[in-house]
Amino acid sequence: MSSERRKPYPFDQIEPKWQAIWDERQIFHAPNPGEKNFDAAKPKFYVLDMFPYPSGAGLHVGHPEGYTATDIIARYKRMRGFNVLHPMGWDAFGLPAEQYAIKSGQHPAVTTRENVSKFKSQLKRIGFSYDWHREINTTDPRYFKWTQWIFLQIYNSWLNPKTNKAEPIKTYRGKNPDEVRLAYVADVLVNWCPELGTVLANEEVVDGKSEVGGFPVVRRPMRQWMLRITAYAERLIDELEGLDWPQGIKLLQRNWIGRSEGAEVDFKIDDKKIRIFTTRPDTLYGATYMVLAPEHSLVDLIVTEEQWPSVRDYREKTARKSDLERTELAKEKTGVFTGAYAINPVNDEKIPIWIADYVLLGYGTGAIMAVPAHDERDLEFARKFNLPIRQVVQPPGDEEPIGFVGDGVAINSPIIDGLPSREAIRKITAWLEERGLGKRAINYKLRDWLFSRQRYWGEPFPIVWEDGKHRVLDESELPVVPPPLEDYKPTGTGEPPLAKAKDWIRYSKKAVRETNVMPQWAGSCWYYLRFCDSHNDKRFVSEKAEKYWMGGGKPGGVDLYVGGTEHAVLHLLYARFWHKVLFDLGYVSKSEPFQRLVNQGIILGEDNQKMSKSRGNIVNPDDVIEQYGADAFRCYEMFMGPLEQMKSWSMRGVEGIARFLARVWRLMMSENQAGQWELSPAVQEVDLTNPQRKILHATTKKVTDDIESFSFNTAISQMMIFVNAFTTAQTIPISAMQPFLVLLNPFAPHLSSELWEKLKLPGQITEQPWPGFDERFLVEDEVEIVIQMNGKVRDRMKMSIQASEEEIKNAALALPKIQELTSDKQIRKVVVIPKKLVNIVL
RNA sequence: GCCGAUGUGGCGAAAUGGCAGACGCAACGGACUUAAAAUCCGUUCCCGUGAAAACGGGGUAUGGGUUCGAAUCCCAUCAUCGGCACCA
């Protein structure tokens, strides 16, 4: 293991050499339309990685997996004649840098700068072909100025239900625009994490604990900034349709948004009414009681004198429950009677009204009709509190009717008796609508996005408060830069740390600044747009650059987006939402940001466990590159298995790939007496033999197809087969090596560049067109045909490729072995698949 | 509980209706070498017959089905991973 050990090939010299050349000559810089060297004749291809959070730990082997895949695609597409946009940047606002600042007293900007420079040098060492000229950092005021600017656009817009599009707020004709703005302030029950001293989005709470750090989270009402993402629920579901995303991710988003169709129905209580939402209006006759969420505003108005103490008591108890407790205690239903009764509109029956925490304020109308016979939760509740259960749906077959929640036939329901459930729903909804008792309605699980955080290290809001009212700053006042602070610690009271900057918050005599900051997701909601034009100080992105890189014939702008599944709902939903707002306002040309999405699988440690510090199974890319080189590292990451799959690291596997690359090297290079590498004398300008030509064309075809389908592992296998076929050859034809090096280039760019130079091939390898192949060289005159009997292989024979089915059949039946096996048997059928096989059925 | 994905040698995997295990790792044998490393060549799913070449049988989580033919399509079950989880 000593570093003195001779390298199987001198990657330690050639890799830094080529990285320096690429850097110096700006080989991978993609000019924008209108800039020098821009070639308008070429089509564009935008290939994007999910940019990393530059943590102190540096890169791990999971990061470069997706990055290598996109780098292969980027290099391949350039050779295919595309203008390729392939950028990289840093998502650098967020909790870890701030937590570290609290501990060490070092300003987050300082640690961020250090971490970025470490990440960048690690990425460069792997030889990625990023256009570093376009590098961005979400914590750079020149960047977050535009994050704040986009917030202004969101704040100054509303969704016009008539057009289902965002419009400037001035087109709103109502009295109070603050009620419809896409960014608004509201008192909401939030997820408050005392340990982190901040509120969290629903999406950031996992099993009642914070996703970052795993600290307990409690419900607490607070005044917060919200983004009206729910206004886009329908479009966020519908417009998934045109995207080339994995079905699973689309489903995850659909489920998260959670669309359900049903009806809203009004139940009368004296002179008031309660509106409920149900997906099963056909079960209205089975409603035997109602439940309101404990926090429902109507509770105060309807509760009777004698029930008041227990109702108050119950409400207090549920308010104190954390989310975790609410779900953990879900096994046992709880609730209390309000003393009030409502009238069921279909049969004028008087039914009791309860409150229970299994009904959520935030979904639907916060009130339900309970149909215990056909809803599991209602049934459980009814059984516990001895409420009546009435069957109104007859299940198909002999299923148990009580507790049946599927579709059947309506019974005990005069208006709809005998109708199948779907029809019954339609009929009763129409019946309700005619009488003004209810209407068709759609509900979404998706909640508005809680957009403020009580932290330091994030984008300040471009907002000031005056006389208790918020207003936005002018564009000219951007960026709003966070003030320097001695102490970043959360206050613990829910007041943001920025409130400690007494001078900074004082905006004018009358106005004070908003002290919340935006969540970490803000910066990543639009970074792909900034990459199109990252130095623009007049606009978040120029129209021209946006139109070019984010344009095209598809709904989504970025042609290929690669990253982990962990962002399936959060980042990808938020970014789509922002993009749609910008699209509606006319700032971007497509309604979706990402046309094609590919998820890379996570890489486990050698022990098949998730890599983690505590397990000590973390693989550091630097160590791998030190020992085997960047090309081997890249190729191994791709050779491990299908990109999307979860897979385990193996150092032995890296060695195998390193051996392959060394074989490529020695195919063309040999050592002289002095132990120096020089061009092998076997490399000559000779004609290819037929088998050589065949394998070259087969390899070209397979590598091309496999890159297109992201099957990088099998592309590498094929190149191994190619190399194995040439290792024994007496002479190595240059005419085979030249295209092969181009095929290898996206995978092992350093090695292939060096060999290209050593072979004195013309120009730069990066400027070569992708090799073509000719199908004619792939087909053989003769193919081997397998003879099966009853599906079992019994013999094989060579046949001309042109042989007819009849000829093949006769030839097969004439084979001595087949004659022998069939002589005393009846042949029932013979199946002939030309060029493949014959199956004789006995 | 619900939804989704996955399940193939000692290991990573390939084959997505037509010869299961390409390619790589590991192991074993051989060549080169004073020796080792490196390199090159060969063998390796299981069982049976055979000195061997070979031949026969079985085999893709489990059980069934469709088909001339199934790792691949369908049904059921099990296991692992991921997501959601009182959403009316």
PDB file of N, CA and C in Angstrom, chain A residues 236-269:
ATOM      1  N   LEU A 236     -50.338  21.865 -10.169  1.00  0.00           N
ATOM      2  CA  LEU A 236     -49.168  21.077  -9.775  1.00  0.00           C
ATOM      3  C   LEU A 236     -49.425  19.583  -9.988  1.00  0.00           C
ATOM      4  N   ILE A 237     -50.671  19.170  -9.889  1.00  0.00           N
ATOM      5  CA  ILE A 237     -50.995  17.769 -10.204  1.00  0.00           C
ATOM      6  C   ILE A 237     -51.111  17.574 -11.709  1.00  0.00           C
ATOM      7  N   ASP A 238     -51.926  18.394 -12.340  1.00  0.00           N
ATOM      8  CA  ASP A 238     -52.230  18.182 -13.756  1.00  0.00           C
ATOM      9  C   ASP A 238     -51.000  18.272 -14.647  1.00  0.00           C
ATOM     10  N   GLU A 239     -50.134  19.209 -14.359  1.00  0.00           N
ATOM     11  CA  GLU A 239     -49.031  19.452 -15.281  1.00  0.00           C
ATOM     12  C   GLU A 239     -47.848  18.513 -15.072  1.00  0.00           C
ATOM     13  N   LEU A 240     -47.999  17.581 -14.118  1.00  0.00           N
ATOM     14  CA  LEU A 240     -46.997  16.519 -14.013  1.00  0.00           C
ATOM     15  C   LEU A 240     -47.038  15.662 -15.279  1.00  0.00           C
ATOM     16  N   GLU A 241     -48.226  15.604 -15.839  1.00  0.00           N
ATOM     17  CA  GLU A 241     -48.512  14.767 -17.001  1.00  0.00           C
ATOM     18  C   GLU A 241     -47.447  14.832 -18.099  1.00  0.00           C
ATOM     19  N   GLY A 242     -47.075  16.051 -18.493  1.00  0.00           N
ATOM     20  CA  GLY A 242     -46.185  16.204 -19.637  1.00  0.00           C
ATOM     21  C   GLY A 242     -44.699  16.039 -19.315  1.00  0.00           C
ATOM     22  N   LEU A 243     -44.377  15.642 -18.086  1.00  0.00           N
ATOM     23  CA  LEU A 243     -42.972  15.566 -17.698  1.00  0.00           C
ATOM     24  C   LEU A 243     -42.434  14.141 -17.780  1.00  0.00           C
ATOM     25  N   ASP A 244     -41.156  14.030 -18.151  1.00  0.00           N
ATOM     26  CA  ASP A 244     -40.515  12.711 -18.210  1.00  0.00           C
ATOM     27  C   ASP A 244     -39.843  12.438 -16.870  1.00  0.00           C
ATOM     28  N   TRP A 245     -40.683  12.170 -15.902  1.00  0.00           N
ATOM     29  CA  TRP A 245     -40.170  11.864 -14.562  1.00  0.00           C
ATOM     30  C   TRP A 245     -40.482  10.412 -14.243  1.00  0.00           C
ATOM     31  N   PRO A 246     -39.743   9.828 -13.302  1.00  0.00           N
ATOM     32  CA  PRO A 246     -40.101   8.467 -12.913  1.00  0.00           C
ATOM     33  C   PRO A 246     -41.544   8.451 -12.389  1.00  0.00           C
ATOM     34  N   GLN A 247     -42.296   7.421 -12.763  1.00  0.00           N
ATOM     35  CA  GLN A 247     -43.690   7.328 -12.332  1.00  0.00           C
ATOM     36  C   GLN A 247     -43.815   7.447 -10.814  1.00  0.00           C
ATOM     37  N   GLY A 248     -42.877   6.812 -10.119  1.00  0.00           N
ATOM     38  CA  GLY A 248     -42.919   6.808  -8.659  1.00  0.00           C
ATOM     39  C   GLY A 248     -42.865   8.204  -8.066  1.00  0.00           C
ATOM     40  N   ILE A 249     -42.049   9.063  -8.649  1.00  0.00           N
ATOM     41  CA  ILE A 249     -41.907  10.424  -8.134  1.00  0.00           C
ATOM     42  C   ILE A 249     -43.166  11.230  -8.426  1.00  0.00           C
ATOM     43  N   LYS A 250     -43.721  11.011  -9.605  1.00  0.00           N
ATOM     44  CA  LYS A 250     -44.970  11.697  -9.922  1.00  0.00           C
ATOM     45  C   LYS A 250     -46.048  11.288  -8.914  1.00  0.00           C
ATOM     46  N   LEU A 251     -46.093  10.002  -8.620  1.00  0.00           N
ATOM     47  CA  LEU A 251     -47.088   9.489  -7.690  1.00  0.00           C
ATOM     48  C   LEU A 251     -46.894  10.093  -6.299  1.00  0.00           C
ATOM     49  N   LEU A 252     -45.633  10.167  -5.888  1.00  0.00           N
ATOM     50  CA  LEU A 252     -45.309  10.757  -4.589  1.00  0.00           C
ATOM     51  C   LEU A 252     -45.839  12.185  -4.507  1.00  0.00           C
ATOM     52  N   GLN A 253     -45.652  12.943  -5.596  1.00  0.00           N
ATOM     53  CA  GLN A 253     -46.130  14.324  -5.607  1.00  0.00           C
ATOM     54  C   GLN A 253     -47.651  14.366  -5.609  1.00  0.00           C
ATOM     55  N   ARG A 254     -48.262  13.501  -6.423  1.00  0.00           N
ATOM     56  CA  ARG A 254     -49.722  13.468  -6.462  1.00  0.00           C
ATOM     57  C   ARG A 254     -50.286  13.147  -5.091  1.00  0.00           C
ATOM     58  N   ASN A 255     -49.690  12.161  -4.419  1.00  0.00           N
ATOM     59  CA  ASN A 255     -50.176  11.796  -3.088  1.00  0.00           C
ATOM     60  C   ASN A 255     -49.962  12.914  -2.090  1.00  0.00           C
ATOM     61  N   TRP A 256     -48.858  13.603  -2.231  1.00  0.00           N
ATOM     62  CA  TRP A 256     -48.558  14.685  -1.307  1.00  0.00           C
ATOM     63  C   TRP A 256     -49.591  15.804  -1.478  1.00  0.00           C
ATOM     64  N   ILE A 257     -49.904  16.109  -2.709  1.00  0.00           N
ATOM     65  CA  ILE A 257     -50.897  17.151  -2.976  1.00  0.00           C
ATOM     66  C   ILE A 257     -52.288  16.620  -2.600  1.00  0.00           C
ATOM     67  N   GLY A 258     -52.507  15.345  -2.813  1.00  0.00           N
ATOM     68  CA  GLY A 258     -53.672  14.657  -2.280  1.00  0.00           C
ATOM     69  C   GLY A 258     -55.014  15.219  -2.709  1.00  0.00           C
ATOM     70  N   ARG A 259     -55.315  15.127  -3.980  1.00  0.00           N
ATOM     71  CA  ARG A 259     -56.576  15.627  -4.477  1.00  0.00           C
ATOM     72  C   ARG A 259     -57.694  14.641  -4.160  1.00  0.00           C
ATOM     73  N   SER A 260     -58.802  15.113  -3.574  1.00  0.00           N
ATOM     74  CA  SER A 260     -59.976  14.240  -3.518  1.00  0.00           C
ATOM     75  C   SER A 260     -61.245  14.985  -3.890  1.00  0.00           C
ATOM     76  N   GLU A 261     -62.051  14.268  -4.661  1.00  0.00           N
ATOM     77  CA  GLU A 261     -63.289  14.832  -5.172  1.00  0.00           C
ATOM     78  C   GLU A 261     -64.440  14.417  -4.289  1.00  0.00           C
ATOM     79  N   GLY A 262     -65.390  15.300  -4.094  1.00  0.00           N
ATOM     80  CA  GLY A 262     -66.543  14.953  -3.283  1.00  0.00           C
ATOM     81  C   GLY A 262     -67.518  16.103  -3.280  1.00  0.00           C
ATOM     82  N   ALA A 263     -68.144  16.335  -2.113  1.00  0.00           N
ATOM     83  CA  ALA A 263     -69.127  17.409  -2.032  1.00  0.00           C
ATOM     84  C   ALA A 263     -69.023  18.109  -0.692  1.00  0.00           C
ATOM     85  N   GLU A 264     -69.385  19.382  -0.713  1.00  0.00           N
ATOM     86  CA  GLU A 264     -69.562  20.104   0.536  1.00  0.00           C
ATOM     87  C   GLU A 264     -71.063  20.146   0.812  1.00  0.00           C
ATOM     88  N   VAL A 265     -71.431  19.859   2.053  1.00  0.00           N
ATOM     89  CA  VAL A 265     -72.847  19.791   2.414  1.00  0.00           C
ATOM     90  C   VAL A 265     -73.061  20.633   3.668  1.00  0.00           C
ATOM     91  N   ASP A 266     -74.153  21.403   3.666  1.00  0.00           N
ATOM     92  CA  ASP A 266     -74.454  22.223   4.839  1.00  0.00           C
ATOM     93  C   ASP A 266     -75.435  21.506   5.757  1.00  0.00           C
ATOM     94  N   PHE A 267     -75.099  21.461   7.027  1.00  0.00           N
ATOM     95  CA  PHE A 267     -75.993  20.928   8.054  1.00  0.00           C
ATOM     96  C   PHE A 267     -76.458  22.101   8.904  1.00  0.00           C
ATOM     97  N   LYS A 268     -77.756  22.203   9.138  1.00  0.00           N
ATOM     98  CA  LYS A 268     -78.278  23.333   9.932  1.00  0.00           C
ATOM     99  C   LYS A 268     -78.186  23.059  11.420  1.00  0.00           C
ATOM    100  N   ILE A 269     -77.840  24.099  12.176  1.00  0.00           N
ATOM    101  CA  ILE A 269     -77.959  24.060  13.636  1.00  0.00           C
ATOM    102  C   ILE A 269     -78.703  25.324  14.001  1.00  0.00           C
TER     103      ILE A 269
END
